[in-house]
Tab-separated table of C-alpha atoms in Angstrom:
chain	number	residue	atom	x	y	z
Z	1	UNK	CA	90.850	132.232	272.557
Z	2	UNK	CA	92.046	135.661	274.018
Z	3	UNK	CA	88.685	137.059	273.767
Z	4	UNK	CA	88.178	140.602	273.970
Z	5	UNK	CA	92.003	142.679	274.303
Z	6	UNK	CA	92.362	146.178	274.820
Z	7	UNK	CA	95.598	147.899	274.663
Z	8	UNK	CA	96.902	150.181	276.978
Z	9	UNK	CA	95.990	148.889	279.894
Z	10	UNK	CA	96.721	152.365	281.647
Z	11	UNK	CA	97.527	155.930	279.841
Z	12	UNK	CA	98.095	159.089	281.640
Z	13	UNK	CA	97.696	161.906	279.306
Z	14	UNK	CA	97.881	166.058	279.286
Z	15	UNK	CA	94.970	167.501	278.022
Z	16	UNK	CA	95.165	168.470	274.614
Z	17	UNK	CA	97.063	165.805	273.858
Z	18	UNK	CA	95.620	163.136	271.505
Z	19	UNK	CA	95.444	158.616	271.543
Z	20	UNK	CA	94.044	155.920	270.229
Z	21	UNK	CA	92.870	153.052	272.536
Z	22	UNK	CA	92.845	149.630	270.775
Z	23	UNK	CA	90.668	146.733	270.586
Z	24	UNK	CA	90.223	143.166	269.184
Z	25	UNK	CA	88.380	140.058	269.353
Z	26	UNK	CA	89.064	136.945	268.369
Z	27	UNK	CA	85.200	135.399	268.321
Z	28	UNK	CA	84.134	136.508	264.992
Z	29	UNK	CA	82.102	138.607	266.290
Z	30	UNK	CA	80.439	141.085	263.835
Z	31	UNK	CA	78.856	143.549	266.468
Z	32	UNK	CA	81.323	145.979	268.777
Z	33	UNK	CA	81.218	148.320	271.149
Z	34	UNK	CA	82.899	151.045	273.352
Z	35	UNK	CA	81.876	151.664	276.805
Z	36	UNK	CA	83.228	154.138	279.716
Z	37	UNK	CA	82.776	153.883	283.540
Z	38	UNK	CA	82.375	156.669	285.765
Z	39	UNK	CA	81.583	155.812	289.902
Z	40	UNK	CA	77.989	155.744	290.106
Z	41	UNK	CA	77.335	155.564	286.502
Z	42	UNK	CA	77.342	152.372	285.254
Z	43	UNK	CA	78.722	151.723	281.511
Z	44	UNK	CA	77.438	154.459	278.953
Z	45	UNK	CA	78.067	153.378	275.537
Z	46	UNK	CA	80.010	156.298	273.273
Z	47	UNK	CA	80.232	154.304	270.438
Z	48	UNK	CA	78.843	151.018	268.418
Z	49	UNK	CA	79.639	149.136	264.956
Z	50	UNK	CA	76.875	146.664	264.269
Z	51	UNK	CA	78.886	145.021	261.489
Z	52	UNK	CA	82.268	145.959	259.724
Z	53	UNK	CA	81.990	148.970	257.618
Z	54	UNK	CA	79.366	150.979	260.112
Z	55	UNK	CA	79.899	153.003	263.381
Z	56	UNK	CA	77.016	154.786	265.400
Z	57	UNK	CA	76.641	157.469	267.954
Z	58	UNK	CA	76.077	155.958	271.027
Z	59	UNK	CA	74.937	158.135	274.487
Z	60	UNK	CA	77.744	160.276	274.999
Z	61	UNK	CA	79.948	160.285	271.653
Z	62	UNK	CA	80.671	164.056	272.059
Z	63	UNK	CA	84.927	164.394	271.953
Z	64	UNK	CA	85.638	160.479	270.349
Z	65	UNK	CA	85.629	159.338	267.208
Z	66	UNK	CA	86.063	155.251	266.052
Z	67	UNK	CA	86.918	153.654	263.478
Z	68	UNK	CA	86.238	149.735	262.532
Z	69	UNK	CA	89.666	148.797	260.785
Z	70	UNK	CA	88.108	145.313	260.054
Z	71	UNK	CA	86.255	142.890	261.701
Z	72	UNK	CA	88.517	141.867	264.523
Z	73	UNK	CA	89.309	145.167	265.176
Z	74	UNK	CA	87.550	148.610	266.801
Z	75	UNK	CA	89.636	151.704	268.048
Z	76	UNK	CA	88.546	154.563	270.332
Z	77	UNK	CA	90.504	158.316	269.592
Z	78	UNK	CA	90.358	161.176	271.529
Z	79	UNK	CA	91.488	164.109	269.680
Z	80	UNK	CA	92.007	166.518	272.024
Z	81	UNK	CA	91.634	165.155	275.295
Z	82	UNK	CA	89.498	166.925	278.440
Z	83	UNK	CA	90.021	166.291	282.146
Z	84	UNK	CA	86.316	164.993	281.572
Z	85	UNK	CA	87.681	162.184	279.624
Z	86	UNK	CA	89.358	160.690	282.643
Z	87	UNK	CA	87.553	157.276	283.207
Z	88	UNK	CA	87.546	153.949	282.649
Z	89	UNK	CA	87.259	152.294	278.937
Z	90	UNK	CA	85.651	148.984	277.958
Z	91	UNK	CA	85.302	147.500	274.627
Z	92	UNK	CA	82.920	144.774	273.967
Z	93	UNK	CA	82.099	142.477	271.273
Z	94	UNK	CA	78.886	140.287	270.056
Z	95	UNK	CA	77.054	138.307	267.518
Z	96	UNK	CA	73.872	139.626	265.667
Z	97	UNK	CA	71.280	137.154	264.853
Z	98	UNK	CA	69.056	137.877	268.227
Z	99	UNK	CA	68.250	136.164	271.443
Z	100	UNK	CA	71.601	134.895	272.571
Z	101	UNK	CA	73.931	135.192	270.111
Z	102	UNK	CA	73.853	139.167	271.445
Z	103	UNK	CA	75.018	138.466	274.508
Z	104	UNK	CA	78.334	141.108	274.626
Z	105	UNK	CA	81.553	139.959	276.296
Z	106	UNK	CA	83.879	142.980	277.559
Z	107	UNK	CA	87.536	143.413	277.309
Z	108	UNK	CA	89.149	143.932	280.547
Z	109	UNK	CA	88.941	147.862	279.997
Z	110	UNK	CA	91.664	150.800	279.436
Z	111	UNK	CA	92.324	153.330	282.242
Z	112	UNK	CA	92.885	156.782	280.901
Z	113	UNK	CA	93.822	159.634	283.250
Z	114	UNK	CA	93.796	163.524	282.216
Z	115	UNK	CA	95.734	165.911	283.796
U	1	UNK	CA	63.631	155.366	276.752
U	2	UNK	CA	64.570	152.449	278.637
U	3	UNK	CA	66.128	152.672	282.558
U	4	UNK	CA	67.682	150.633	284.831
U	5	UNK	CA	67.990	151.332	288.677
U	6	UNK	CA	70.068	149.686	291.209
U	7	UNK	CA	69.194	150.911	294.373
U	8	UNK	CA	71.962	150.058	297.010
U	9	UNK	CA	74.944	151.473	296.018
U	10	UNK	CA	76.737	149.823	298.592
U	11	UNK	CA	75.708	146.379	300.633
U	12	UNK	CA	78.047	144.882	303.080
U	13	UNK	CA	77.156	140.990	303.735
U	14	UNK	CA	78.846	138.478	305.994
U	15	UNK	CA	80.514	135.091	304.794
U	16	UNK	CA	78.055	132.149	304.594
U	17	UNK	CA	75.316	135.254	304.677
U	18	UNK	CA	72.774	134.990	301.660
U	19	UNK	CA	72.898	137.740	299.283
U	20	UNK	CA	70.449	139.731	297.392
U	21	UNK	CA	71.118	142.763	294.962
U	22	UNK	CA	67.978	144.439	293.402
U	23	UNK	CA	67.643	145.735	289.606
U	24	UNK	CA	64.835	147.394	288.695
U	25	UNK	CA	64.197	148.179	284.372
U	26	UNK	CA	61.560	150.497	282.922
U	27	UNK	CA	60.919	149.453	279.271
U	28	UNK	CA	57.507	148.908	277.160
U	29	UNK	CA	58.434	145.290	276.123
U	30	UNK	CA	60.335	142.684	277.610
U	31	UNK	CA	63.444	143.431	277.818
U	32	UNK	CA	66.554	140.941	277.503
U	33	UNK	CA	68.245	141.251	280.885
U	34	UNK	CA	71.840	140.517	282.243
U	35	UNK	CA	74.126	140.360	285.583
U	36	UNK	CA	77.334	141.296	285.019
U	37	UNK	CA	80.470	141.213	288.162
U	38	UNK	CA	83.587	143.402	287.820
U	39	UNK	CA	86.055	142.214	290.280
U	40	UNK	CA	88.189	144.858	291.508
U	41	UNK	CA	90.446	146.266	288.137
U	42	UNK	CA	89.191	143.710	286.340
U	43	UNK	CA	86.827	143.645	283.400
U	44	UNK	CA	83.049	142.858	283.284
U	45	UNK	CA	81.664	138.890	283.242
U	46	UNK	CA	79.025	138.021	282.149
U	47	UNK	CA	76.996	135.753	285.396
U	48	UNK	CA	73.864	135.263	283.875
U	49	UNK	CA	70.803	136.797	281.084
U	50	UNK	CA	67.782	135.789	281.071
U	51	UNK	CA	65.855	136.245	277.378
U	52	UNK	CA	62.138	134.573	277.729
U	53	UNK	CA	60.823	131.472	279.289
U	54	UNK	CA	61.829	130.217	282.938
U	55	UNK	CA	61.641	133.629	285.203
U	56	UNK	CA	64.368	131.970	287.317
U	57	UNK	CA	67.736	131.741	285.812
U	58	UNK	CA	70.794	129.800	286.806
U	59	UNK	CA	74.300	131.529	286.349
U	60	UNK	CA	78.012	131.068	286.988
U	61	UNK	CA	79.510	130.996	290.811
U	62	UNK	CA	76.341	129.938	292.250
U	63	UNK	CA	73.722	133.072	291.349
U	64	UNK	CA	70.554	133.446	290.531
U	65	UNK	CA	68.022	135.691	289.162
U	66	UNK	CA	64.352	135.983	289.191
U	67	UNK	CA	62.626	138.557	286.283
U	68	UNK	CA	59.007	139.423	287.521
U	69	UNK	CA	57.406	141.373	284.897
U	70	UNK	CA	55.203	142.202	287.463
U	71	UNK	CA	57.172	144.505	289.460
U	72	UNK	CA	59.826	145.130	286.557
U	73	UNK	CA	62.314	143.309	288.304
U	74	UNK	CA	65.312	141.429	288.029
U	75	UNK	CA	66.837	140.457	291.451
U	76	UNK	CA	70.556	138.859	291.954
U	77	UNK	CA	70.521	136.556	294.829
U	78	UNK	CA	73.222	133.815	296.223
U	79	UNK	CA	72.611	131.730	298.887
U	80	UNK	CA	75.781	131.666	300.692
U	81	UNK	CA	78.581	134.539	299.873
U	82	UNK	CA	82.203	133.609	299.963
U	83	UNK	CA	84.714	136.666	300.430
U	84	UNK	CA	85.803	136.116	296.809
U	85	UNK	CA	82.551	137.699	295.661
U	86	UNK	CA	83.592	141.059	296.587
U	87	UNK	CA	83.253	142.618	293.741
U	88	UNK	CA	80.756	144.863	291.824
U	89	UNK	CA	77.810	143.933	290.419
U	90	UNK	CA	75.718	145.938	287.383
U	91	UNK	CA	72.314	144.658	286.114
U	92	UNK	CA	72.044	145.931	282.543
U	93	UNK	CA	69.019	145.937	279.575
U	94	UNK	CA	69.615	145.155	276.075
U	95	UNK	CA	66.584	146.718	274.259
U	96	UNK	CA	65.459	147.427	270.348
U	97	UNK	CA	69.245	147.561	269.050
U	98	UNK	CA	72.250	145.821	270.142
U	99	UNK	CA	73.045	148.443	272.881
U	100	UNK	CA	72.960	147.735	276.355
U	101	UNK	CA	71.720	150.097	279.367
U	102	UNK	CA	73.455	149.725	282.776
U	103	UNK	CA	72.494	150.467	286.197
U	104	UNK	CA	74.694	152.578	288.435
U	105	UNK	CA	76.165	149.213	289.782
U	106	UNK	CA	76.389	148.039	293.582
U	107	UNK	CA	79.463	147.553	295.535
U	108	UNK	CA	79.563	143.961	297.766
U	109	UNK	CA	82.222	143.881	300.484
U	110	UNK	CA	82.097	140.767	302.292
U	111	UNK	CA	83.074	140.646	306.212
U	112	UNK	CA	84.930	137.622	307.399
């Protein structure tokens, strides 16, 4: 099991300039998740699918958009990126059903820099 | 809406030192809480959660955590550090949803 994979690993970018950061899991996992970390921050979540077919605003969605291309999969797009948007990217994956089956497991995250 | 604090940012411990890293939550209910270390450019791993019963939990690489309700707590502590737990450490809340809320994270260097 590969777990949680995120693809690239690092991206420079010009803003303006548009990408799509990937994600998969291999745990059957129905919920997932996209995170970024800023120094001092912690994780904020931008986006969440609770199951396949559903996405949700998380605490800072402004400038991203997702979009669930199955169950396995969960992708991340900037459309115009910001110098703003420099950080850190984690995607994460878990189970519904409550207690422990939520517990989310992270990919090992995306680093995006702006210029 | 729900919180969580860390309140070192930084703590510098010696080998063989014990270790403690405080979390502190503000939520109405109790919450389901988690320990998470992020080595340096690595992802996030998962050391322990706790989600009712025993207040002190067991996790991976030789942590612990106690959750007082009391005091809204959820302390990290290791008896003995070894320099490969330099690292960083967040303490993070999953609450009414499947969404999780992090603290700011503290940074553990380890002197030899």
């Amino acid at each position: 099991n590969a777990g949680v994979t995120q693809t690239p690993k690092f991206q420079v970018l010009k803003t303006g300039q548009s990408m799509t950061l990937q994600c998969a899991q291999d745990m059957n996992h129905n919920s997932m998740y996209w995170y970024r970390q800023d120094p001092g921050m912690g994780l904020r979540l931008i986006y969440y699918s609770a199951s396949e077919g559903t996405t949700d605003k998380g605490e800072v969605p402004n400038g991203y958009n997702v979009s669930r291309l199955n169950k396995r999969e969960f992708s991340l797009r900037l459309e115009s990126a910001a110098p703003s948007q420099t950080s850190v990217y984690f995607c994460a994956s878990s189970e519904m059903g409550g207690g422990d089956q939520e517990t989310q497991y992270f990919g090992p995250g995306t680093r995006l820099l702006v210029l | 809406a729900q919180s969580v604090t860390q309140p070192d940012i930084h703590i510098t411990v010696s080998e063989g030192a014990s270790l403690e890293l405080r979390c502190n939550y503000s939520y109405g209910a109790t919450p389901y809480l988690f320990w998470y270390v992020q080595s340096p450019g690595q992802g996030l791993q998962l050391l322990l959660k706790y989600f009712s019963g025993d207040t002190l939990v067991q996790g991976i690489k030789g942590f612990e955590a106690e959750f007082k309700r009391s005091q809204s707590s959820f302390n990290l502590r290791k008896p003995s550090v070894h320099w490969s737990d330099a690292a960083e450490y967040f303490c993070a809340l999953k609450a009414a949803g499947n969404k999780l809320t992090f603290g700011g994270g503290t940074r553990v260097l380890v002197k030899p």
